[in-house]
XYZ file of C-alpha atoms in Angstrom:
691
model
C -39.970 -20.627 41.310
C -38.469 -18.044 43.513
C -35.752 -17.983 46.051
C -37.548 -20.287 48.336
C -37.044 -23.396 46.260
C -33.754 -25.195 46.370
C -35.112 -28.452 45.094
C -37.197 -29.840 42.196
C -39.481 -31.718 44.396
C -40.508 -28.292 46.136
C -41.669 -26.722 43.032
C -45.284 -27.853 42.895
C -45.749 -25.958 46.373
C -43.797 -22.982 45.501
C -45.761 -19.764 46.414
C -44.269 -17.739 43.320
C -45.151 -20.265 40.831
C -48.846 -20.603 42.397
C -49.144 -17.023 42.121
C -47.918 -16.992 38.503
C -50.346 -19.749 37.516
C -53.216 -18.765 39.805
C -56.349 -16.615 39.268
C -54.716 -13.280 40.429
C -53.312 -10.978 37.634
C -49.863 -9.649 38.120
C -48.776 -6.540 36.551
C -45.569 -6.517 34.693
C -44.279 -3.684 36.976
C -44.896 -5.758 40.143
C -41.950 -6.409 42.412
C -43.306 -9.982 42.336
C -41.162 -10.662 39.313
C -37.968 -9.971 40.911
C -38.841 -12.611 43.382
C -39.951 -14.969 41.074
C -36.893 -14.738 38.990
C -34.388 -15.033 41.966
C -34.468 -18.860 42.166
C -31.669 -21.453 42.510
C -32.171 -25.269 42.632
C -29.526 -27.651 41.762
C -29.359 -28.237 38.008
C -30.597 -31.676 36.693
C -27.780 -34.358 36.077
C -29.674 -36.825 34.282
C -32.558 -37.266 31.607
C -34.492 -38.839 34.722
C -34.145 -35.445 36.463
C -35.253 -33.589 33.465
C -38.389 -35.816 33.346
C -38.872 -35.121 37.051
C -38.624 -31.495 36.592
C -41.417 -31.638 33.850
C -43.523 -33.748 36.001
C -43.092 -31.513 39.033
C -44.173 -28.537 37.206
C -46.939 -29.908 34.918
C -49.739 -28.924 37.480
C -48.394 -25.319 37.608
C -48.188 -25.214 33.683
C -51.894 -26.515 33.363
C -53.095 -24.330 35.954
C -51.531 -21.388 33.938
C -53.263 -22.608 30.744
C -56.607 -22.526 32.470
C -56.209 -19.191 34.105
C -54.142 -17.196 31.742
C -57.042 -16.079 29.742
C -58.338 -14.059 32.726
C -54.940 -13.095 34.239
C -52.586 -12.602 31.168
C -49.779 -13.596 33.509
C -48.001 -15.332 30.532
C -47.941 -12.008 28.581
C -46.844 -10.111 31.719
C -43.812 -12.555 32.201
C -42.978 -12.175 28.491
C -43.133 -8.382 28.648
C -40.774 -8.508 31.782
C -38.274 -10.515 29.886
C -38.579 -8.271 26.937
C -37.935 -5.233 28.841
C -34.810 -6.611 30.473
C -33.318 -7.774 27.153
C -33.340 -4.183 26.253
C -30.628 -3.644 28.829
C -28.727 -6.991 28.442
C -25.943 -5.888 26.082
C -25.090 -3.168 28.593
C -25.339 -5.528 31.442
C -22.852 -7.785 29.670
C -20.354 -4.885 29.256
C -20.897 -3.862 32.780
C -20.594 -7.546 34.089
C -23.969 -7.058 35.822
C -24.199 -10.684 36.934
C -27.415 -10.401 38.768
C -29.233 -8.626 35.963
C -28.217 -11.527 33.535
C -28.955 -14.254 35.961
C -32.489 -13.104 36.483
C -33.160 -12.433 32.813
C -31.786 -15.901 32.003
C -34.368 -17.264 34.673
C -37.159 -15.418 33.020
C -36.471 -17.078 29.526
C -35.870 -20.717 31.364
C -39.412 -20.248 32.757
C -40.877 -19.267 29.483
C -39.244 -22.128 27.563
C -40.482 -24.538 30.264
C -44.016 -23.223 29.936
C -43.798 -23.196 26.122
C -42.979 -26.770 25.930
C -45.976 -27.596 27.892
C -48.435 -25.184 26.034
C -47.073 -26.461 22.505
C -47.758 -30.047 23.756
C -51.223 -29.538 24.887
C -52.810 -27.041 22.508
C -52.823 -26.160 18.996
C -50.800 -23.174 17.450
C -54.050 -21.122 17.050
C -54.733 -21.609 20.673
C -51.086 -20.760 21.644
C -51.329 -17.439 19.741
C -54.406 -16.482 21.820
C -52.368 -17.160 24.878
C -49.973 -14.444 23.673
C -52.652 -11.894 23.376
C -54.612 -12.274 26.663
C -54.238 -9.372 29.065
C -55.683 -8.488 32.362
C -59.398 -7.812 31.460
C -62.609 -9.053 32.744
C -63.190 -12.865 32.707
C -62.965 -14.455 29.243
C -62.125 -11.497 27.217
C -59.007 -10.758 25.380
C -57.675 -7.911 23.149
C -57.484 -8.552 19.450
C -55.493 -5.342 18.733
C -52.756 -5.836 21.295
C -49.118 -6.189 20.249
C -48.056 -9.330 18.796
C -46.021 -10.611 21.710
C -45.293 -13.969 19.856
C -43.505 -12.068 16.943
C -41.822 -9.869 19.338
C -40.580 -12.619 21.545
C -39.141 -14.406 18.527
C -37.322 -11.074 17.193
C -36.075 -10.722 20.663
C -34.639 -14.239 20.718
C -32.962 -13.572 17.385
C -31.473 -10.417 18.563
C -30.319 -12.043 21.472
C -28.467 -14.779 19.828
C -27.006 -12.547 17.245
C -26.108 -9.312 19.174
C -25.297 -10.365 22.712
C -21.383 -10.840 23.017
C -20.497 -14.388 24.035
C -18.876 -14.105 27.550
C -18.852 -16.400 30.407
C -21.709 -14.565 32.123
C -23.924 -14.643 28.804
C -22.978 -18.148 27.754
C -26.075 -19.813 29.441
C -28.716 -17.292 28.278
C -27.265 -17.864 24.722
C -27.859 -21.470 25.032
C -31.142 -20.811 26.482
C -32.288 -18.537 23.646
C -31.257 -21.030 20.960
C -33.159 -23.834 22.836
C -36.305 -21.583 23.148
C -36.324 -20.866 19.401
C -36.295 -24.821 18.909
C -39.053 -25.266 21.298
C -41.096 -22.573 19.304
C -40.624 -24.680 16.309
C -41.294 -28.046 17.978
C -44.958 -28.145 17.087
C -43.682 -30.736 14.082
C -43.019 -33.053 16.933
C -46.745 -33.467 17.602
C -47.880 -33.980 14.102
C -47.321 -37.147 12.055
C -47.252 -35.390 8.759
C -44.779 -32.791 7.765
C -46.041 -29.498 8.554
C -46.286 -27.133 5.409
C -48.208 -24.322 7.064
C -47.366 -22.914 10.535
C -47.775 -19.895 12.640
C -44.087 -20.076 13.928
C -43.058 -20.649 10.205
C -44.951 -17.772 9.108
C -43.289 -15.434 11.781
C -39.677 -16.649 10.879
C -40.178 -16.203 7.047
C -41.717 -12.602 6.762
C -42.474 -9.712 8.817
C -39.937 -8.353 11.365
C -37.901 -11.564 11.818
C -37.063 -11.955 8.108
C -34.207 -9.034 8.215
C -32.328 -11.226 10.861
C -32.018 -14.261 8.618
C -28.522 -13.986 7.153
C -27.232 -12.894 10.609
C -28.879 -15.416 12.675
C -27.457 -18.269 10.017
C -24.043 -16.734 10.271
C -23.936 -16.633 14.102
C -25.255 -20.076 14.339
C -22.438 -21.409 12.112
C -19.839 -19.515 13.996
C -21.132 -20.961 17.373
C -20.704 -24.505 15.587
C -17.149 -23.467 14.297
C -15.842 -21.973 17.596
C -17.202 -24.921 19.789
C -17.056 -22.623 22.982
C -17.127 -24.614 26.202
C -19.390 -23.500 29.008
C -17.740 -21.616 31.827
C -16.599 -23.868 34.665
C -19.025 -24.338 37.637
C -18.486 -21.872 40.358
C -16.675 -19.392 38.097
C -19.238 -16.643 38.880
C -20.017 -16.523 42.583
C -22.476 -13.765 43.545
C -22.261 -12.326 47.015
C -25.106 -13.211 49.228
C -27.031 -10.036 49.471
C -30.546 -8.786 50.492
C -32.690 -6.106 48.988
C -35.202 -5.853 51.647
C -37.217 -8.867 50.604
C -34.770 -11.269 51.885
C -33.812 -12.732 48.608
C -30.905 -14.979 48.593
C -29.159 -14.900 45.238
C -26.483 -17.640 45.881
C -24.182 -18.988 43.115
C -24.971 -17.486 39.815
C -23.239 -20.430 37.929
C -25.469 -22.896 39.622
C -28.536 -21.004 38.806
C -27.943 -19.833 35.302
C -27.106 -23.219 34.006
C -30.815 -23.788 34.020
C -31.565 -26.909 32.172
C -28.924 -27.024 29.454
C -27.436 -29.798 31.436
C -25.051 -32.209 29.707
C -27.254 -35.033 29.163
C -29.166 -36.103 26.080
C -32.419 -37.726 25.892
C -32.916 -40.851 23.676
C -35.773 -41.225 21.058
C -36.924 -44.807 22.408
C -35.090 -44.666 25.941
C -32.277 -42.456 26.942
C -28.743 -42.106 26.157
C -25.692 -40.327 27.444
C -24.434 -37.432 25.352
C -21.706 -37.968 23.109
C -18.215 -36.148 23.942
C -18.896 -33.611 21.133
C -22.214 -32.605 22.852
C -20.639 -32.508 26.142
C -17.897 -30.129 25.247
C -20.097 -27.119 23.799
C -23.775 -27.249 24.416
C -23.989 -23.986 22.549
C -22.472 -25.426 19.386
C -24.610 -28.514 19.696
C -27.849 -26.517 20.091
C -26.720 -24.007 17.477
C -26.086 -26.650 14.884
C -29.522 -28.340 15.574
C -31.594 -25.097 15.237
C -29.709 -24.370 11.939
C -30.768 -27.777 10.572
C -34.146 -27.162 11.703
C -34.410 -23.653 10.164
C -32.834 -24.929 7.037
C -35.372 -27.793 6.744
C -38.641 -25.623 7.268
C -41.013 -26.203 4.451
C -41.256 -23.269 1.704
C -44.009 -20.872 2.341
C -46.692 -20.821 -0.350
C -45.703 -17.351 -1.678
C -41.737 -17.556 -0.664
C -39.008 -20.118 -0.441
C -37.341 -20.790 2.913
C -34.934 -17.698 3.578
C -32.673 -19.696 5.851
C -32.168 -22.418 3.228
C -31.364 -19.454 0.678
C -28.930 -18.106 3.073
C -27.209 -21.537 3.725
C -27.258 -21.991 -0.112
C -25.432 -18.726 -1.030
C -23.125 -17.647 1.625
C -19.420 -17.033 0.495
C -15.917 -17.217 1.682
C -14.567 -14.041 3.563
C -11.809 -14.081 0.972
C -14.127 -13.764 -1.898
C -14.353 -10.162 -2.929
C -16.812 -10.684 -5.776
C -20.074 -8.824 -5.288
C -23.263 -10.787 -4.448
C -25.694 -10.841 -7.289
C -28.840 -8.753 -6.622
C -30.833 -11.719 -7.339
C -29.465 -13.615 -4.220
C -31.165 -12.473 -0.899
C -29.838 -13.267 2.603
C -26.231 -13.552 1.409
C -23.273 -13.285 3.704
C -19.692 -14.213 4.030
C -18.025 -16.583 6.608
C -14.577 -18.052 6.994
C -14.337 -21.181 4.847
C -11.132 -22.398 6.377
C -12.642 -22.154 9.792
C -15.897 -24.009 8.863
C -13.947 -26.797 7.099
C -11.643 -27.481 10.072
C -14.726 -27.545 12.390
C -16.664 -29.884 9.842
C -13.468 -32.216 9.854
C -13.460 -32.473 13.537
C -16.982 -32.948 14.312
C -18.095 -35.723 12.033
C -18.729 -38.215 14.915
C -22.139 -36.691 15.287
C -25.120 -37.264 13.037
C -25.918 -33.535 13.056
C -22.317 -32.392 11.937
C -22.497 -35.108 9.089
C -25.872 -33.855 7.957
C -24.638 -30.347 8.024
C -21.838 -31.250 5.746
C -24.157 -33.085 3.406
C -26.426 -29.900 3.082
C -23.470 -27.594 2.388
C -21.915 -29.948 -0.234
C -25.254 -30.518 -1.900
C -26.778 -26.865 -1.776
C -23.863 -24.536 -1.526
C -21.821 -24.609 -4.795
C -19.242 -22.136 -3.252
C -18.593 -24.577 -0.250
C -18.390 -27.600 -2.663
C -15.870 -25.903 -4.973
C -13.650 -24.619 -2.087
C -13.572 -28.196 -0.443
C -12.913 -29.943 -3.666
C -9.913 -27.504 -4.245
C -8.502 -28.305 -0.733
C -5.149 -30.067 -0.825
C -5.853 -31.732 2.685
C -9.218 -33.629 1.596
C -7.972 -36.525 3.894
C -8.964 -34.576 6.883
C -12.454 -34.509 5.719
C -12.565 -37.926 3.842
C -11.049 -39.991 6.744
C -13.820 -39.298 9.391
C -16.471 -40.012 6.776
C -14.747 -43.487 6.108
C -14.481 -44.148 9.765
C -18.332 -43.646 9.983
C -18.636 -46.302 7.261
C -16.202 -48.582 8.685
C -17.835 -48.768 11.955
C -21.258 -49.114 10.277
C -22.621 -51.620 12.873
C -22.248 -49.002 15.588
C -23.978 -46.072 13.490
C -27.702 -45.652 12.962
C -28.602 -46.091 9.233
C -29.188 -42.471 8.610
C -25.896 -41.415 9.625
C -24.286 -44.246 7.293
C -26.522 -43.138 4.363
C -25.536 -39.505 4.793
C -21.960 -40.490 4.721
C -22.253 -42.530 1.610
C -24.210 -39.645 -0.016
C -21.188 -37.314 0.853
C -18.689 -39.682 -0.996
C -21.299 -39.773 -3.902
C -21.082 -36.100 -4.376
C -17.369 -35.915 -3.915
C -16.785 -38.740 -6.478
C -18.841 -36.669 -9.097
C -15.795 -34.494 -9.566
C -12.977 -35.980 -11.513
C -10.238 -33.815 -9.730
C -11.268 -35.509 -6.402
C -11.011 -38.939 -8.011
C -7.599 -38.274 -9.259
C -6.213 -36.337 -6.208
C -7.185 -39.012 -3.534
C -4.935 -41.591 -5.136
C -1.972 -39.000 -4.665
C -2.473 -38.788 -0.916
C -0.467 -41.362 0.916
C -1.532 -42.447 4.298
C 0.453 -44.331 7.025
C -0.902 -46.739 9.937
C -4.482 -46.728 9.750
C -5.238 -47.624 13.148
C -8.995 -48.008 13.126
C -8.901 -50.332 10.065
C -8.507 -53.712 11.884
C -8.895 -56.306 9.132
C -5.289 -55.909 7.861
C -2.249 -53.758 8.836
C -2.163 -50.911 6.302
C 1.331 -49.423 6.762
C 1.169 -47.364 3.617
C -1.725 -47.008 1.321
C -3.307 -44.178 -0.752
C -6.463 -42.458 0.368
C -8.232 -43.612 -2.893
C -7.398 -47.389 -2.150
C -8.575 -47.038 1.498
C -11.886 -45.371 0.209
C -12.235 -48.467 -2.066
C -11.783 -50.910 0.721
C -14.207 -49.227 3.146
C -16.818 -48.889 0.520
C -16.502 -52.571 -0.627
C -16.542 -53.571 3.222
C -19.869 -51.505 3.455
C -21.291 -53.432 0.557
C -20.267 -56.758 1.890
C -21.813 -55.843 5.326
C -25.007 -54.740 3.490
C -25.182 -57.981 1.578
C -25.101 -60.214 4.759
C -26.905 -57.884 7.344
C -29.212 -55.037 6.405
C -29.935 -55.925 2.718
C -30.684 -52.501 1.721
C -30.830 -52.090 -1.995
C -30.264 -48.304 -2.034
C -27.200 -48.749 0.340
C -25.337 -50.993 -2.032
C -26.474 -48.935 -5.099
C -24.822 -45.851 -3.473
C -21.729 -47.621 -2.751
C -21.415 -49.079 -6.297
C -22.364 -45.493 -7.710
C -19.406 -44.155 -5.724
C -16.863 -46.862 -6.948
C -18.192 -46.323 -10.549
C -17.717 -42.593 -10.339
C -14.018 -43.244 -9.313
C -13.315 -46.167 -11.550
C -11.954 -44.209 -14.406
C -9.412 -42.601 -12.209
C -8.136 -45.543 -10.343
C -4.345 -45.122 -9.948
C -1.928 -47.359 -8.364
C -4.340 -49.479 -6.578
C -3.050 -51.199 -3.364
C -2.741 -54.810 -3.818
C -5.301 -55.364 -0.884
C -7.663 -52.938 -2.604
C -7.284 -54.924 -5.906
C -7.887 -58.186 -4.214
C -11.111 -57.061 -2.457
C -12.503 -55.797 -5.690
C -12.224 -59.227 -7.244
C -13.234 -60.987 -3.941
C -16.444 -58.862 -3.819
C -16.967 -60.226 -7.470
C -16.274 -63.611 -6.330
C -18.887 -63.255 -3.508
C -21.530 -61.772 -5.915
C -20.866 -64.886 -8.362
C -21.411 -67.440 -5.641
C -24.530 -65.618 -4.511
C -25.706 -65.728 -8.234
C -25.097 -69.493 -8.698
C -26.912 -70.174 -5.341
C -29.953 -68.040 -6.443
C -29.950 -69.760 -9.891
C -29.873 -73.150 -8.275
C -32.742 -72.376 -6.072
C -34.647 -71.113 -9.149
C -34.031 -74.215 -11.097
C -34.800 -76.561 -8.093
C -38.092 -74.451 -7.495
C -39.204 -74.563 -11.018
C -38.708 -78.509 -11.099
C -40.757 -78.902 -7.943
C -43.556 -76.652 -9.411
C -44.023 -79.248 -12.265
C -45.136 -82.041 -9.797
C -47.103 -79.703 -7.745
C -49.321 -76.694 -8.807
C -50.261 -75.954 -5.281
C -47.282 -74.674 -3.861
C -46.542 -70.835 -4.507
C -43.251 -70.217 -5.927
C -40.660 -67.806 -4.256
C -39.749 -65.022 -6.609
C -36.410 -66.023 -7.470
C -36.616 -64.240 -10.661
C -36.496 -60.956 -8.939
C -33.777 -61.936 -6.832
C -31.858 -63.019 -9.802
C -32.526 -59.890 -11.664
C -31.175 -57.710 -8.657
C -27.892 -59.834 -8.321
C -27.271 -59.638 -11.977
C -27.731 -55.794 -11.822
C -25.029 -55.527 -9.089
C -22.754 -58.082 -11.028
C -23.017 -56.111 -14.144
C -22.171 -52.864 -12.187
C -19.156 -54.509 -10.660
C -18.115 -55.705 -14.153
C -18.545 -52.051 -15.496
C -16.532 -50.771 -12.628
C -13.700 -53.151 -13.549
C -14.035 -52.429 -17.257
C -13.832 -48.692 -16.664
C -10.700 -49.081 -14.893
C -9.020 -51.305 -17.476
C -10.120 -49.130 -20.421
C -9.148 -45.721 -18.874
C -6.032 -46.522 -16.538
C -4.905 -50.145 -17.358
C -1.265 -48.951 -17.253
C -1.518 -47.560 -13.679
C -3.054 -50.518 -12.195
C -1.005 -53.780 -12.364
C -2.217 -55.028 -9.008
C -5.722 -55.248 -10.388
C -4.578 -57.099 -13.734
C -2.776 -59.513 -11.054
C -5.874 -59.905 -9.094
C -7.946 -60.650 -12.324
C -5.541 -63.355 -13.473
C -5.287 -64.993 -10.145
C -9.084 -65.242 -10.156
C -9.521 -65.817 -13.842
C -11.782 -68.796 -13.370
C -14.463 -66.587 -11.878
C -15.227 -64.835 -15.027
C -15.626 -68.028 -17.215
C -19.377 -68.425 -16.589
C -20.121 -64.763 -17.514
C -18.039 -64.856 -20.848
C -21.178 -66.453 -22.689
C -23.938 -65.152 -20.434
C -26.558 -62.953 -22.424
C -26.687 -60.283 -19.969
C -22.903 -59.698 -19.591
C -21.410 -60.636 -22.972
C -20.809 -57.108 -24.065
C -19.198 -55.948 -20.733
C -16.993 -59.023 -20.624
C -15.269 -58.416 -23.988
C -12.723 -56.116 -22.695
C -12.098 -57.980 -19.286
C -11.785 -61.222 -21.493
C -9.415 -59.534 -23.695
C -7.133 -58.366 -20.934
C -7.124 -61.647 -19.111
C -6.346 -63.586 -22.260
C -3.651 -61.333 -23.525
C -1.678 -61.234 -20.013
C -2.416 -64.995 -19.524
C -0.638 -65.734 -22.814
C 2.392 -63.798 -21.846
C 2.711 -65.419 -18.444
C 2.586 -68.891 -20.385
C 5.404 -67.670 -22.362
C 7.455 -66.594 -19.277
C 7.296 -70.366 -17.875
C 5.866 -71.813 -14.750
C 6.375 -70.903 -11.045
C 6.805 -67.305 -11.317
C 7.265 -65.264 -8.348
C 4.760 -62.273 -7.484
C 7.511 -59.847 -8.344
C 8.249 -61.387 -11.738
C 4.423 -61.498 -12.570
C 3.882 -57.951 -11.887
C 6.978 -57.179 -13.911
C 5.596 -59.131 -16.896
C 2.226 -57.226 -16.362
C 3.922 -53.824 -16.560
C 5.697 -54.747 -19.710
C 2.467 -56.081 -21.256
C 0.555 -52.867 -20.553
C 2.948 -51.176 -23.001
C 2.569 -53.808 -25.495
C -1.191 -54.031 -25.552
C -2.760 -51.769 -28.162
C -5.416 -49.472 -26.646
C -7.533 -49.430 -29.653
C -8.256 -53.199 -28.944
C -10.374 -52.188 -26.005
C -13.914 -51.572 -27.340
C -15.932 -48.592 -26.482
C -19.029 -49.592 -24.303
C -22.276 -47.709 -23.857
C -23.294 -47.937 -20.114
C -26.591 -48.380 -19.270
C -28.417 -47.167 -15.939
C -31.474 -49.311 -14.751
C -34.613 -47.126 -15.007
C -35.605 -47.675 -11.433
C -32.561 -45.958 -10.205
C -33.095 -42.553 -12.108
C -34.851 -40.912 -9.207
C -31.947 -41.056 -7.365
C -29.110 -41.152 -9.903
C -28.587 -39.040 -13.169
C -26.184 -40.183 -16.047
C -23.805 -37.512 -17.148
C -22.980 -36.548 -20.684
C -19.761 -38.193 -21.522
C -18.685 -35.131 -23.649
C -17.594 -37.256 -26.601
C -14.811 -38.995 -24.951
C -13.570 -42.102 -26.618
C -14.459 -44.381 -23.666
C -17.538 -42.745 -21.881
C -17.265 -42.974 -18.181
C -20.025 -44.484 -16.176
C -21.111 -41.622 -13.889
C -23.662 -41.209 -11.346
C -24.995 -37.992 -9.968
C -26.888 -37.679 -6.612
C -30.294 -35.961 -6.713
C -32.869 -35.486 -3.979
C -36.024 -37.294 -3.881
C -39.022 -35.466 -5.269
C -40.051 -34.592 -1.725
C -37.037 -34.458 0.483
C -38.920 -33.192 3.369
C -40.468 -36.614 4.038
C -37.094 -37.987 4.935
C -35.101 -35.001 6.056
C -37.569 -33.159 8.344
C -38.245 -36.399 10.612
C -34.590 -37.155 10.530
C -33.704 -33.477 11.853
C -36.256 -33.564 14.277
C -35.213 -37.081 15.542
C -31.865 -35.669 16.006
C -33.192 -32.710 18.052
C -35.316 -35.043 20.041
C -32.076 -37.320 20.762
C -29.262 -34.725 20.850
C -30.810 -31.287 22.245
C -28.953 -30.758 25.388
C -31.388 -30.249 28.367
C -34.557 -30.398 26.475
C -36.939 -33.159 27.274
C -40.277 -34.194 25.554
C -42.515 -37.005 26.791
C -42.113 -39.777 24.516
C -45.798 -40.559 24.677
C -46.826 -37.181 23.264
C -44.297 -37.507 20.066
C -46.167 -38.367 16.852
C -43.588 -37.502 14.317
C -41.404 -40.457 14.244
C -42.610 -43.082 11.919
C -39.135 -44.111 10.819
C -37.080 -46.548 12.555
C -35.130 -45.328 15.626
C -31.520 -47.068 15.690
């Protein structure tokens, strides 16, 4: 690039880039490198400009691909960068702006070259380009040092060891981005990669000892959300070293291409506020998710996933078991607060899911927090604005709720947390409501949205499973939450009647014409009856376990008692209807005895008095059933000999979670990585829909 280039359009004609990519070998000790690395041009300000940069330099990159086997200039550039990084820590302490600026520029060029190399060749060919040296045409050294492994180790050292200062911020971002580029071979394969050269380097050899330190640093980068230094904060004096080099503004140069714009999966979209505020935090989180979702090696599990699964709180003084490798400690309170604040992004929600699902220390800590509303409310807001979120973000939020509701303590405590004036809930003014009731309202709203829009079976199954897990601990349900439970049942009842009527009409029509194929109404009827049964089990679970705590639910059942008539004698619901029918009959008789035209307050008073009079032993114990087709997602828990076994669902991953999570993570990188552009035409991984 060199000091003579000030605009992206000039890059293809730049003499320094021509020399780098040409047929002449350049020694790593040549003064040329100082000239090459002293460049400054305006940082791109949009995804369009990022695309222009790649288009402007593609000819240079391809020329280097062609000539590098004879010149070894890529290896020389990397050696220049590696030699400079050995003094980088001292340069940061001494505030050596020029040295850090040029080192950043070297890494920036390497990152740009790597993107093109990875896109245009196999990993085996890429590895060869790291071994080429200045020799006779077409020859290369097979016993040369492994520059690829050395560069990866250097990047890990740079991320973990260089102090984060204003003058080192940009090179830290570039180091994280370059590591993501190294792993981006996955973008150019339709199938999940299970064997990869970059995976091999990261999971064994010289890089392995950095595992826990790297994971810890990336987590702390996410926690701290450090903002980039302001533009113009580091102005270097214009100076000359005899070669006429103009150094200009370091801040304008060192920003490289971590510009605060995000590239979309199908088109382009502007970065969210969270991505704009801290490029380093955003890139670190994305790299952490990529590392956590690398497939296991044939002879060893993914060490980065192991580190994420086992780290502990800094306040935990118990020793680490010798069987747990790559363990470390981190401040759980800081991590919890960062997770609460960052849930507007897919990647932060995916991190929360990963930690809750895989790290028992984190899960135990979070469930013991007395301020769970700080975490739950952002998750509920994601679900509430379901039409504005992509389906994967919504699914992750639901799974998080499902994991949380596996814990009875959580299910009890959320009904004790009172909230005031939930401004984002617009259906009704909620001046005061418990967190538990709000959770019920949002989940029911998600079910209704799914029934009318997306019709995703697994979405409503997850919603109903979360409600079922909570149902035995329903406490003091808000009257609106109780109404919505019964309203959802009413909606399901109407849908059931409609499908049943269509099935009957279709059957009659088939008697007169054998040529017309019948719609599969039997399957539709089976699905809707399965959902109705789950709703009845949720209501039943509440009545058998916490009837005396929920007069508003009894009121709602009595108000809509006619809804349940048709299911009393239905063979699929007779057993589950017994307790519900008993409660409705018992309280209806007490209301009749009290006379007509009773006020709402009087009805509630009669219900509260009747709860005391209703013998609990009259409510029959039920054995809950779980449809077989859901067992790959949910597992029933042992009721432990309780008188009334609770309906419980536990989240378990699919047999091959990589088939979902790895494409999902890379779609986030593709859409959310700050300043990384890949040509959409080259991407092969994304077979899932892009929302």
